[in-house]
Amino acid sequence: MSWIKYVVIDILALLIISLFCFTNSTGLEITIWIYTGILLLGRILFLFVDLIKTKSTKKKVPIWFYHVIYFLSSLILFICQNYYLGSAWILIWALSSIEHLKKIKQDSNA
C-alpha cells in the first residue's frame, strides 16, 4: 500500500466531485472542469506523443485503483446529471485503458 501517497490528488478529485454533486457549487464545478481538462489533455498527449513518454520512478499504482476512481467519478457526475463532465471522465477512463494496453504490449515485445 505504499502507492497510496501517489494517488492523493485522484482521491481528492473524487471527493471534490462528490461534494459538487451535493452542493452544486459553481466554484467546485469550475475546479472540476479545469482538472478534467488538464487530465484529459495529459492522457491525449501521453497516448499520442512519444517525446513525453519517460520511465516513472514512483511506485506502481494498481490499475484497478484507476478503474474504480474513473468509474465512480463518471457515475457520480451522471447521477448529478452533469453529462458533459461524466462523458469526459469516461473518455479519460477509455484513454487510460488504451494507454495501459499499449504499455503491456510494449513490455511484452521488449
PDB file of N, CA and C in Angstrom:
ATOM      1  N   MET A   1       0.813  -1.200   0.000  1.00  0.00           N
ATOM      2  CA  MET A   1       0.000   0.000   0.000  1.00  0.00           C
ATOM      3  C   MET A   1       0.859   1.269   0.000  1.00  0.00           C
ATOM      4  N   SER A   2       2.125   1.140  -0.348  1.00  0.00           N
ATOM      5  CA  SER A   2       2.988   2.317  -0.383  1.00  0.00           C
ATOM      6  C   SER A   2       2.643   3.245  -1.544  1.00  0.00           C
ATOM      7  N   TRP A   3       1.799   2.801  -2.446  1.00  0.00           N
ATOM      8  CA  TRP A   3       1.419   3.603  -3.601  1.00  0.00           C
ATOM      9  C   TRP A   3       0.338   4.629  -3.264  1.00  0.00           C
ATOM     10  N   ILE A   4      -0.248   4.542  -2.091  1.00  0.00           N
ATOM     11  CA  ILE A   4      -1.344   5.447  -1.712  1.00  0.00           C
ATOM     12  C   ILE A   4      -0.917   6.914  -1.805  1.00  0.00           C
ATOM     13  N   LYS A   5       0.312   7.217  -1.416  1.00  0.00           N
ATOM     14  CA  LYS A   5       0.753   8.616  -1.445  1.00  0.00           C
ATOM     15  C   LYS A   5       0.806   9.194  -2.856  1.00  0.00           C
ATOM     16  N   TYR A   6       0.818   8.334  -3.867  1.00  0.00           N
ATOM     17  CA  TYR A   6       0.867   8.809  -5.241  1.00  0.00           C
ATOM     18  C   TYR A   6      -0.523   9.085  -5.817  1.00  0.00           C
ATOM     19  N   VAL A   7      -1.558   8.734  -5.095  1.00  0.00           N
ATOM     20  CA  VAL A   7      -2.916   8.895  -5.616  1.00  0.00           C
ATOM     21  C   VAL A   7      -3.753   9.860  -4.785  1.00  0.00           C
ATOM     22  N   VAL A   8      -3.112  10.661  -3.975  1.00  0.00           N
ATOM     23  CA  VAL A   8      -3.832  11.600  -3.116  1.00  0.00           C
ATOM     24  C   VAL A   8      -4.667  12.572  -3.951  1.00  0.00           C
ATOM     25  N   ILE A   9      -4.110  13.061  -5.039  1.00  0.00           N
ATOM     26  CA  ILE A   9      -4.835  14.016  -5.885  1.00  0.00           C
ATOM     27  C   ILE A   9      -6.052  13.344  -6.515  1.00  0.00           C
ATOM     28  N   ASP A  10      -5.911  12.090  -6.924  1.00  0.00           N
ATOM     29  CA  ASP A  10      -7.055  11.379  -7.512  1.00  0.00           C
ATOM     30  C   ASP A  10      -8.176  11.194  -6.487  1.00  0.00           C
ATOM     31  N   ILE A  11      -7.810  10.856  -5.270  1.00  0.00           N
ATOM     32  CA  ILE A  11      -8.807  10.700  -4.207  1.00  0.00           C
ATOM     33  C   ILE A  11      -9.447  12.047  -3.882  1.00  0.00           C
ATOM     34  N   LEU A  12      -8.636  13.101  -3.834  1.00  0.00           N
ATOM     35  CA  LEU A  12      -9.151  14.441  -3.584  1.00  0.00           C
ATOM     36  C   LEU A  12     -10.116  14.872  -4.692  1.00  0.00           C
ATOM     37  N   ALA A  13      -9.769  14.555  -5.945  1.00  0.00           N
ATOM     38  CA  ALA A  13     -10.660  14.895  -7.061  1.00  0.00           C
ATOM     39  C   ALA A  13     -11.998  14.178  -6.928  1.00  0.00           C
ATOM     40  N   LEU A  14     -11.971  12.913  -6.527  1.00  0.00           N
ATOM     41  CA  LEU A  14     -13.217  12.167  -6.327  1.00  0.00           C
ATOM     42  C   LEU A  14     -14.053  12.784  -5.206  1.00  0.00           C
ATOM     43  N   LEU A  15     -13.396  13.214  -4.147  1.00  0.00           N
ATOM     44  CA  LEU A  15     -14.113  13.862  -3.050  1.00  0.00           C
ATOM     45  C   LEU A  15     -14.719  15.194  -3.494  1.00  0.00           C
ATOM     46  N   ILE A  16     -13.984  15.952  -4.292  1.00  0.00           N
ATOM     47  CA  ILE A  16     -14.500  17.231  -4.795  1.00  0.00           C
ATOM     48  C   ILE A  16     -15.691  16.997  -5.723  1.00  0.00           C
ATOM     49  N   ILE A  17     -15.609  15.969  -6.561  1.00  0.00           N
ATOM     50  CA  ILE A  17     -16.727  15.640  -7.446  1.00  0.00           C
ATOM     51  C   ILE A  17     -17.951  15.259  -6.619  1.00  0.00           C
ATOM     52  N   SER A  18     -17.737  14.476  -5.573  1.00  0.00           N
ATOM     53  CA  SER A  18     -18.849  14.080  -4.699  1.00  0.00           C
ATOM     54  C   SER A  18     -19.449  15.283  -3.993  1.00  0.00           C
ATOM     55  N   LEU A  19     -18.594  16.162  -3.496  1.00  0.00           N
ATOM     56  CA  LEU A  19     -19.061  17.362  -2.816  1.00  0.00           C
ATOM     57  C   LEU A  19     -19.841  18.261  -3.771  1.00  0.00           C
ATOM     58  N   PHE A  20     -19.365  18.373  -5.001  1.00  0.00           N
ATOM     59  CA  PHE A  20     -20.066  19.162  -6.011  1.00  0.00           C
ATOM     60  C   PHE A  20     -21.473  18.614  -6.254  1.00  0.00           C
ATOM     61  N   CYS A  21     -21.579  17.295  -6.282  1.00  0.00           N
ATOM     62  CA  CYS A  21     -22.888  16.672  -6.526  1.00  0.00           C
ATOM     63  C   CYS A  21     -23.893  17.062  -5.447  1.00  0.00           C
ATOM     64  N   PHE A  22     -23.439  17.188  -4.212  1.00  0.00           N
ATOM     65  CA  PHE A  22     -24.345  17.522  -3.111  1.00  0.00           C
ATOM     66  C   PHE A  22     -24.594  19.017  -2.976  1.00  0.00           C
ATOM     67  N   THR A  23     -23.595  19.841  -3.320  1.00  0.00           N
ATOM     68  CA  THR A  23     -23.731  21.280  -3.098  1.00  0.00           C
ATOM     69  C   THR A  23     -24.077  22.064  -4.355  1.00  0.00           C
ATOM     70  N   ASN A  24     -23.720  21.523  -5.534  1.00  0.00           N
ATOM     71  CA  ASN A  24     -23.927  22.211  -6.803  1.00  0.00           C
ATOM     72  C   ASN A  24     -23.247  23.581  -6.814  1.00  0.00           C
ATOM     73  N   SER A  25     -22.056  23.636  -6.232  1.00  0.00           N
ATOM     74  CA  SER A  25     -21.292  24.870  -6.137  1.00  0.00           C
ATOM     75  C   SER A  25     -20.624  25.199  -7.473  1.00  0.00           C
ATOM     76  N   THR A  26     -20.751  26.450  -7.892  1.00  0.00           N
ATOM     77  CA  THR A  26     -20.142  26.893  -9.142  1.00  0.00           C
ATOM     78  C   THR A  26     -18.622  26.828  -9.061  1.00  0.00           C
ATOM     79  N   GLY A  27     -18.065  27.183  -7.913  1.00  0.00           N
ATOM     80  CA  GLY A  27     -16.616  27.133  -7.740  1.00  0.00           C
ATOM     81  C   GLY A  27     -16.068  25.726  -7.877  1.00  0.00           C
ATOM     82  N   LEU A  28     -16.775  24.758  -7.288  1.00  0.00           N
ATOM     83  CA  LEU A  28     -16.347  23.366  -7.416  1.00  0.00           C
ATOM     84  C   LEU A  28     -16.497  22.882  -8.856  1.00  0.00           C
ATOM     85  N   GLU A  29     -17.555  23.322  -9.528  1.00  0.00           N
ATOM     86  CA  GLU A  29     -17.747  22.922 -10.924  1.00  0.00           C
ATOM     87  C   GLU A  29     -16.608  23.438 -11.802  1.00  0.00           C
ATOM     88  N   ILE A  30     -16.204  24.674 -11.580  1.00  0.00           N
ATOM     89  CA  ILE A  30     -15.084  25.243 -12.341  1.00  0.00           C
ATOM     90  C   ILE A  30     -13.807  24.470 -12.052  1.00  0.00           C
ATOM     91  N   THR A  31     -13.588  24.142 -10.779  1.00  0.00           N
ATOM     92  CA  THR A  31     -12.411  23.364 -10.393  1.00  0.00           C
ATOM     93  C   THR A  31     -12.413  22.005 -11.085  1.00  0.00           C
ATOM     94  N   ILE A  32     -13.564  21.355 -11.134  1.00  0.00           N
ATOM     95  CA  ILE A  32     -13.672  20.043 -11.783  1.00  0.00           C
ATOM     96  C   ILE A  32     -13.436  20.164 -13.287  1.00  0.00           C
ATOM     97  N   TRP A  33     -13.987  21.202 -13.903  1.00  0.00           N
ATOM     98  CA  TRP A  33     -13.764  21.404 -15.339  1.00  0.00           C
ATOM     99  C   TRP A  33     -12.286  21.599 -15.640  1.00  0.00           C
ATOM    100  N   ILE A  34     -11.606  22.396 -14.825  1.00  0.00           N
ATOM    101  CA  ILE A  34     -10.174  22.645 -15.048  1.00  0.00           C
ATOM    102  C   ILE A  34      -9.379  21.356 -14.869  1.00  0.00           C
ATOM    103  N   TYR A  35      -9.624  20.640 -13.779  1.00  0.00           N
ATOM    104  CA  TYR A  35      -8.895  19.396 -13.524  1.00  0.00           C
ATOM    105  C   TYR A  35      -9.189  18.358 -14.612  1.00  0.00           C
ATOM    106  N   THR A  36     -10.443  18.253 -15.012  1.00  0.00           N
ATOM    107  CA  THR A  36     -10.818  17.301 -16.063  1.00  0.00           C
ATOM    108  C   THR A  36     -10.122  17.647 -17.370  1.00  0.00           C
ATOM    109  N   GLY A  37     -10.089  18.924 -17.708  1.00  0.00           N
ATOM    110  CA  GLY A  37      -9.416  19.358 -18.934  1.00  0.00           C
ATOM    111  C   GLY A  37      -7.929  19.052 -18.922  1.00  0.00           C
ATOM    112  N   ILE A  38      -7.283  19.328 -17.806  1.00  0.00           N
ATOM    113  CA  ILE A  38      -5.848  19.048 -17.691  1.00  0.00           C
ATOM    114  C   ILE A  38      -5.592  17.541 -17.776  1.00  0.00           C
ATOM    115  N   LEU A  39      -6.403  16.759 -17.079  1.00  0.00           N
ATOM    116  CA  LEU A  39      -6.242  15.307 -17.086  1.00  0.00           C
ATOM    117  C   LEU A  39      -6.500  14.739 -18.481  1.00  0.00           C
ATOM    118  N   LEU A  40      -7.522  15.213 -19.148  1.00  0.00           N
ATOM    119  CA  LEU A  40      -7.847  14.750 -20.495  1.00  0.00           C
ATOM    120  C   LEU A  40      -6.740  15.117 -21.482  1.00  0.00           C
ATOM    121  N   LEU A  41      -6.266  16.339 -21.397  1.00  0.00           N
ATOM    122  CA  LEU A  41      -5.170  16.772 -22.269  1.00  0.00           C
ATOM    123  C   LEU A  41      -3.914  15.932 -22.018  1.00  0.00           C
ATOM    124  N   GLY A  42      -3.625  15.684 -20.758  1.00  0.00           N
ATOM    125  CA  GLY A  42      -2.467  14.857 -20.420  1.00  0.00           C
ATOM    126  C   GLY A  42      -2.583  13.451 -20.965  1.00  0.00           C
ATOM    127  N   ARG A  43      -3.759  12.852 -20.852  1.00  0.00           N
ATOM    128  CA  ARG A  43      -3.968  11.490 -21.374  1.00  0.00           C
ATOM    129  C   ARG A  43      -3.815  11.466 -22.889  1.00  0.00           C
ATOM    130  N   ILE A  44      -4.375  12.459 -23.566  1.00  0.00           N
ATOM    131  CA  ILE A  44      -4.274  12.517 -25.029  1.00  0.00           C
ATOM    132  C   ILE A  44      -2.823  12.694 -25.450  1.00  0.00           C
ATOM    133  N   LEU A  45      -2.126  13.622 -24.818  1.00  0.00           N
ATOM    134  CA  LEU A  45      -0.726  13.841 -25.167  1.00  0.00           C
ATOM    135  C   LEU A  45       0.124  12.613 -24.875  1.00  0.00           C
ATOM    136  N   PHE A  46      -0.074  12.007 -23.741  1.00  0.00           N
ATOM    137  CA  PHE A  46       0.717  10.841 -23.371  1.00  0.00           C
ATOM    138  C   PHE A  46       0.478   9.679 -24.324  1.00  0.00           C
ATOM    139  N   LEU A  47      -0.732   9.589 -24.845  1.00  0.00           N
ATOM    140  CA  LEU A  47      -1.079   8.491 -25.737  1.00  0.00           C
ATOM    141  C   LEU A  47      -0.499   8.686 -27.137  1.00  0.00           C
ATOM    142  N   PHE A  48      -0.451   9.930 -27.604  1.00  0.00           N
ATOM    143  CA  PHE A  48      -0.085  10.167 -28.997  1.00  0.00           C
ATOM    144  C   PHE A  48       1.280  10.810 -29.213  1.00  0.00           C
ATOM    145  N   VAL A  49       1.913  11.306 -28.180  1.00  0.00           N
ATOM    146  CA  VAL A  49       3.202  11.973 -28.350  1.00  0.00           C
ATOM    147  C   VAL A  49       4.285  11.135 -27.688  1.00  0.00           C
ATOM    148  N   ASP A  50       5.183  10.587 -28.504  1.00  0.00           N
ATOM    149  CA  ASP A  50       6.231   9.712 -27.978  1.00  0.00           C
ATOM    150  C   ASP A  50       7.307  10.473 -27.204  1.00  0.00           C
ATOM    151  N   LEU A  51       7.434  11.770 -27.423  1.00  0.00           N
ATOM    152  CA  LEU A  51       8.500  12.535 -26.784  1.00  0.00           C
ATOM    153  C   LEU A  51       8.332  12.653 -25.272  1.00  0.00           C
ATOM    154  N   ILE A  52       7.113  12.622 -24.777  1.00  0.00           N
ATOM    155  CA  ILE A  52       6.915  12.839 -23.345  1.00  0.00           C
ATOM    156  C   ILE A  52       6.859  11.541 -22.550  1.00  0.00           C
ATOM    157  N   LYS A  53       7.029  10.414 -23.227  1.00  0.00           N
ATOM    158  CA  LYS A  53       6.989   9.137 -22.530  1.00  0.00           C
ATOM    159  C   LYS A  53       8.329   8.886 -21.847  1.00  0.00           C
ATOM    160  N   THR A  54       8.301   8.845 -20.546  1.00  0.00           N
ATOM    161  CA  THR A  54       9.508   8.582 -19.769  1.00  0.00           C
ATOM    162  C   THR A  54       9.207   7.495 -18.750  1.00  0.00           C
ATOM    163  N   LYS A  55      10.263   6.906 -18.251  1.00  0.00           N
ATOM    164  CA  LYS A  55      10.101   5.892 -17.204  1.00  0.00           C
ATOM    165  C   LYS A  55       9.714   6.582 -15.906  1.00  0.00           C
ATOM    166  N   SER A  56       8.761   6.014 -15.230  1.00  0.00           N
ATOM    167  CA  SER A  56       8.310   6.548 -13.955  1.00  0.00           C
ATOM    168  C   SER A  56       9.145   5.944 -12.832  1.00  0.00           C
ATOM    169  N   THR A  57       9.552   6.788 -11.887  1.00  0.00           N
ATOM    170  CA  THR A  57      10.346   6.289 -10.770  1.00  0.00           C
ATOM    171  C   THR A  57       9.484   5.996  -9.552  1.00  0.00           C
ATOM    172  N   LYS A  58       8.210   6.380  -9.593  1.00  0.00           N
ATOM    173  CA  LYS A  58       7.367   6.153  -8.426  1.00  0.00           C
ATOM    174  C   LYS A  58       6.812   4.732  -8.427  1.00  0.00           C
ATOM    175  N   LYS A  59       6.282   4.349  -7.306  1.00  0.00           N
ATOM    176  CA  LYS A  59       5.712   3.009  -7.153  1.00  0.00           C
ATOM    177  C   LYS A  59       4.551   2.822  -8.116  1.00  0.00           C
ATOM    178  N   LYS A  60       4.374   1.612  -8.558  1.00  0.00           N
ATOM    179  CA  LYS A  60       3.268   1.312  -9.461  1.00  0.00           C
ATOM    180  C   LYS A  60       1.956   1.287  -8.694  1.00  0.00           C
ATOM    181  N   VAL A  61       1.029   2.065  -9.184  1.00  0.00           N
ATOM    182  CA  VAL A  61      -0.325   2.074  -8.620  1.00  0.00           C
ATOM    183  C   VAL A  61      -1.102   0.986  -9.350  1.00  0.00           C
ATOM    184  N   PRO A  62      -1.810   0.136  -8.629  1.00  0.00           N
ATOM    185  CA  PRO A  62      -2.585  -0.925  -9.295  1.00  0.00           C
ATOM    186  C   PRO A  62      -3.613  -0.338 -10.259  1.00  0.00           C
ATOM    187  N   ILE A  63      -3.715  -0.947 -11.412  1.00  0.00           N
ATOM    188  CA  ILE A  63      -4.629  -0.431 -12.439  1.00  0.00           C
ATOM    189  C   ILE A  63      -6.075  -0.454 -11.971  1.00  0.00           C
ATOM    190  N   TRP A  64      -6.419  -1.397 -11.110  1.00  0.00           N
ATOM    191  CA  TRP A  64      -7.789  -1.473 -10.621  1.00  0.00           C
ATOM    192  C   TRP A  64      -8.180  -0.199  -9.873  1.00  0.00           C
ATOM    193  N   PHE A  65      -7.197   0.453  -9.232  1.00  0.00           N
ATOM    194  CA  PHE A  65      -7.498   1.678  -8.487  1.00  0.00           C
ATOM    195  C   PHE A  65      -8.007   2.763  -9.435  1.00  0.00           C
ATOM    196  N   TYR A  66      -7.346   2.916 -10.578  1.00  0.00           N
ATOM    197  CA  TYR A  66      -7.781   3.932 -11.533  1.00  0.00           C
ATOM    198  C   TYR A  66      -9.143   3.576 -12.131  1.00  0.00           C
ATOM    199  N   HIS A  67      -9.394   2.292 -12.373  1.00  0.00           N
ATOM    200  CA  HIS A  67     -10.711   1.895 -12.868  1.00  0.00           C
ATOM    201  C   HIS A  67     -11.796   2.278 -11.870  1.00  0.00           C
ATOM    202  N   VAL A  68     -11.543   2.067 -10.605  1.00  0.00           N
ATOM    203  CA  VAL A  68     -12.521   2.419  -9.570  1.00  0.00           C
ATOM    204  C   VAL A  68     -12.727   3.936  -9.515  1.00  0.00           C
ATOM    205  N   ILE A  69     -11.633   4.695  -9.511  1.00  0.00           N
ATOM    206  CA  ILE A  69     -11.726   6.165  -9.449  1.00  0.00           C
ATOM    207  C   ILE A  69     -12.493   6.713 -10.658  1.00  0.00           C
ATOM    208  N   TYR A  70     -12.143   6.259 -11.862  1.00  0.00           N
ATOM    209  CA  TYR A  70     -12.792   6.770 -13.061  1.00  0.00           C
ATOM    210  C   TYR A  70     -14.258   6.345 -13.121  1.00  0.00           C
ATOM    211  N   PHE A  71     -14.546   5.111 -12.720  1.00  0.00           N
ATOM    212  CA  PHE A  71     -15.931   4.645 -12.698  1.00  0.00           C
ATOM    213  C   PHE A  71     -16.767   5.471 -11.725  1.00  0.00           C
ATOM    214  N   LEU A  72     -16.271   5.639 -10.503  1.00  0.00           N
ATOM    215  CA  LEU A  72     -17.029   6.387  -9.504  1.00  0.00           C
ATOM    216  C   LEU A  72     -17.211   7.848  -9.908  1.00  0.00           C
ATOM    217  N   SER A  73     -16.163   8.445 -10.463  1.00  0.00           N
ATOM    218  CA  SER A  73     -16.261   9.843 -10.915  1.00  0.00           C
ATOM    219  C   SER A  73     -17.321   9.982 -11.994  1.00  0.00           C
ATOM    220  N   SER A  74     -17.296   9.085 -12.977  1.00  0.00           N
ATOM    221  CA  SER A  74     -18.288   9.125 -14.054  1.00  0.00           C
ATOM    222  C   SER A  74     -19.691   8.891 -13.513  1.00  0.00           C
ATOM    223  N   LEU A  75     -19.827   7.900 -12.663  1.00  0.00           N
ATOM    224  CA  LEU A  75     -21.135   7.571 -12.100  1.00  0.00           C
ATOM    225  C   LEU A  75     -21.719   8.742 -11.310  1.00  0.00           C
ATOM    226  N   ILE A  76     -20.902   9.341 -10.460  1.00  0.00           N
ATOM    227  CA  ILE A  76     -21.368  10.469  -9.652  1.00  0.00           C
ATOM    228  C   ILE A  76     -21.794  11.626 -10.542  1.00  0.00           C
ATOM    229  N   LEU A  77     -20.997  11.923 -11.563  1.00  0.00           N
ATOM    230  CA  LEU A  77     -21.332  13.035 -12.454  1.00  0.00           C
ATOM    231  C   LEU A  77     -22.605  12.756 -13.250  1.00  0.00           C
ATOM    232  N   PHE A  78     -22.808  11.514 -13.671  1.00  0.00           N
ATOM    233  CA  PHE A  78     -24.056  11.187 -14.376  1.00  0.00           C
ATOM    234  C   PHE A  78     -25.247  11.226 -13.432  1.00  0.00           C
ATOM    235  N   ILE A  79     -25.065  10.784 -12.203  1.00  0.00           N
ATOM    236  CA  ILE A  79     -26.160  10.852 -11.223  1.00  0.00           C
ATOM    237  C   ILE A  79     -26.556  12.313 -10.986  1.00  0.00           C
ATOM    238  N   CYS A  80     -25.570  13.197 -10.973  1.00  0.00           N
ATOM    239  CA  CYS A  80     -25.829  14.634 -10.783  1.00  0.00           C
ATOM    240  C   CYS A  80     -26.330  15.297 -12.063  1.00  0.00           C
ATOM    241  N   GLN A  81     -26.507  14.521 -13.099  1.00  0.00           N
ATOM    242  CA  GLN A  81     -26.976  14.997 -14.398  1.00  0.00           C
ATOM    243  C   GLN A  81     -26.018  15.995 -15.037  1.00  0.00           C
ATOM    244  N   ASN A  82     -24.738  15.817 -14.787  1.00  0.00           N
ATOM    245  CA  ASN A  82     -23.718  16.618 -15.445  1.00  0.00           C
ATOM    246  C   ASN A  82     -23.082  15.728 -16.517  1.00  0.00           C
ATOM    247  N   TYR A  83     -23.781  15.621 -17.639  1.00  0.00           N
ATOM    248  CA  TYR A  83     -23.443  14.629 -18.652  1.00  0.00           C
ATOM    249  C   TYR A  83     -22.156  14.954 -19.403  1.00  0.00           C
ATOM    250  N   TYR A  84     -21.841  16.217 -19.586  1.00  0.00           N
ATOM    251  CA  TYR A  84     -20.612  16.570 -20.297  1.00  0.00           C
ATOM    252  C   TYR A  84     -19.378  16.159 -19.488  1.00  0.00           C
ATOM    253  N   LEU A  85     -19.380  16.496 -18.212  1.00  0.00           N
ATOM    254  CA  LEU A  85     -18.250  16.089 -17.370  1.00  0.00           C
ATOM    255  C   LEU A  85     -18.198  14.570 -17.215  1.00  0.00           C
ATOM    256  N   GLY A  86     -19.339  13.940 -17.050  1.00  0.00           N
ATOM    257  CA  GLY A  86     -19.369  12.481 -16.941  1.00  0.00           C
ATOM    258  C   GLY A  86     -18.808  11.813 -18.184  1.00  0.00           C
ATOM    259  N   SER A  87     -19.170  12.352 -19.338  1.00  0.00           N
ATOM    260  CA  SER A  87     -18.648  11.813 -20.603  1.00  0.00           C
ATOM    261  C   SER A  87     -17.145  12.040 -20.722  1.00  0.00           C
ATOM    262  N   ALA A  88     -16.681  13.186 -20.259  1.00  0.00           N
ATOM    263  CA  ALA A  88     -15.244  13.467 -20.292  1.00  0.00           C
ATOM    264  C   ALA A  88     -14.491  12.467 -19.419  1.00  0.00           C
ATOM    265  N   TRP A  89     -15.052  12.117 -18.265  1.00  0.00           N
ATOM    266  CA  TRP A  89     -14.403  11.140 -17.387  1.00  0.00           C
ATOM    267  C   TRP A  89     -14.432   9.742 -17.989  1.00  0.00           C
ATOM    268  N   ILE A  90     -15.468   9.407 -18.737  1.00  0.00           N
ATOM    269  CA  ILE A  90     -15.476   8.119 -19.438  1.00  0.00           C
ATOM    270  C   ILE A  90     -14.404   8.113 -20.523  1.00  0.00           C
ATOM    271  N   LEU A  91     -14.226   9.234 -21.205  1.00  0.00           N
ATOM    272  CA  LEU A  91     -13.170   9.345 -22.206  1.00  0.00           C
ATOM    273  C   LEU A  91     -11.790   9.218 -21.558  1.00  0.00           C
ATOM    274  N   ILE A  92     -11.599   9.859 -20.416  1.00  0.00           N
ATOM    275  CA  ILE A  92     -10.338   9.728 -19.677  1.00  0.00           C
ATOM    276  C   ILE A  92     -10.101   8.267 -19.308  1.00  0.00           C
ATOM    277  N   TRP A  93     -11.145   7.608 -18.857  1.00  0.00           N
ATOM    278  CA  TRP A  93     -11.067   6.192 -18.484  1.00  0.00           C
ATOM    279  C   TRP A  93     -10.661   5.336 -19.692  1.00  0.00           C
ATOM    280  N   ALA A  94     -11.305   5.590 -20.844  1.00  0.00           N
ATOM    281  CA  ALA A  94     -11.004   4.826 -22.053  1.00  0.00           C
ATOM    282  C   ALA A  94      -9.564   5.069 -22.510  1.00  0.00           C
ATOM    283  N   LEU A  95      -9.130   6.328 -22.507  1.00  0.00           N
ATOM    284  CA  LEU A  95      -7.754   6.640 -22.915  1.00  0.00           C
ATOM    285  C   LEU A  95      -6.745   6.010 -21.968  1.00  0.00           C
ATOM    286  N   SER A  96      -7.059   6.000 -20.686  1.00  0.00           N
ATOM    287  CA  SER A  96      -6.187   5.371 -19.708  1.00  0.00           C
ATOM    288  C   SER A  96      -6.075   3.868 -19.953  1.00  0.00           C
ATOM    289  N   SER A  97      -7.185   3.243 -20.287  1.00  0.00           N
ATOM    290  CA  SER A  97      -7.177   1.806 -20.572  1.00  0.00           C
ATOM    291  C   SER A  97      -6.375   1.497 -21.831  1.00  0.00           C
ATOM    292  N   ILE A  98      -6.544   2.318 -22.867  1.00  0.00           N
ATOM    293  CA  ILE A  98      -5.770   2.141 -24.099  1.00  0.00           C
ATOM    294  C   ILE A  98      -4.288   2.311 -23.819  1.00  0.00           C
ATOM    295  N   GLU A  99      -3.950   3.316 -23.032  1.00  0.00           N
ATOM    296  CA  GLU A  99      -2.556   3.568 -22.662  1.00  0.00           C
ATOM    297  C   GLU A  99      -1.975   2.360 -21.917  1.00  0.00           C
ATOM    298  N   HIS A 100      -2.746   1.801 -21.005  1.00  0.00           N
ATOM    299  CA  HIS A 100      -2.292   0.632 -20.247  1.00  0.00           C
ATOM    300  C   HIS A 100      -2.081  -0.572 -21.165  1.00  0.00           C
ATOM    301  N   LEU A 101      -3.000  -0.792 -22.090  1.00  0.00           N
ATOM    302  CA  LEU A 101      -2.868  -1.904 -23.021  1.00  0.00           C
ATOM    303  C   LEU A 101      -1.653  -1.739 -23.926  1.00  0.00           C
ATOM    304  N   LYS A 102      -1.391  -0.499 -24.379  1.00  0.00           N
ATOM    305  CA  LYS A 102      -0.202  -0.242 -25.197  1.00  0.00           C
ATOM    306  C   LYS A 102       1.075  -0.520 -24.404  1.00  0.00           C
ATOM    307  N   LYS A 103       1.068  -0.148 -23.135  1.00  0.00           N
ATOM    308  CA  LYS A 103       2.248  -0.372 -22.296  1.00  0.00           C
ATOM    309  C   LYS A 103       2.489  -1.860 -22.096  1.00  0.00           C
ATOM    310  N   ILE A 104       1.424  -2.625 -21.876  1.00  0.00           N
ATOM    311  CA  ILE A 104       1.558  -4.074 -21.722  1.00  0.00           C
ATOM    312  C   ILE A 104       2.129  -4.683 -23.002  1.00  0.00           C
ATOM    313  N   LYS A 105       1.640  -4.223 -24.156  1.00  0.00           N
ATOM    314  CA  LYS A 105       2.119  -4.736 -25.437  1.00  0.00           C
ATOM    315  C   LYS A 105       3.596  -4.395 -25.645  1.00  0.00           C
ATOM    316  N   GLN A 106       3.988  -3.167 -25.291  1.00  0.00           N
ATOM    317  CA  GLN A 106       5.391  -2.769 -25.429  1.00  0.00           C
ATOM    318  C   GLN A 106       6.287  -3.565 -24.494  1.00  0.00           C
ATOM    319  N   ASP A 107       5.818  -3.796 -23.274  1.00  0.00           N
ATOM    320  CA  ASP A 107       6.609  -4.561 -22.309  1.00  0.00           C
ATOM    321  C   ASP A 107       6.782  -6.008 -22.749  1.00  0.00           C
ATOM    322  N   SER A 108       5.772  -6.568 -23.397  1.00  0.00           N
ATOM    323  CA  SER A 108       5.876  -7.953 -23.847  1.00  0.00           C
ATOM    324  C   SER A 108       6.772  -8.080 -25.076  1.00  0.00           C
ATOM    325  N   ASN A 109       6.882  -7.005 -25.863  1.00  0.00           N
ATOM    326  CA  ASN A 109       7.749  -7.015 -27.035  1.00  0.00           C
ATOM    327  C   ASN A 109       9.204  -6.741 -26.680  1.00  0.00           C
ATOM    328  N   ALA A 110       9.431  -6.119 -25.531  1.00  0.00           N
ATOM    329  CA  ALA A 110      10.800  -5.736 -25.157  1.00  0.00           C
ATOM    330  C   ALA A 110      11.604  -6.905 -24.629  1.00  0.00           C
TER     331      ALA A 110
END
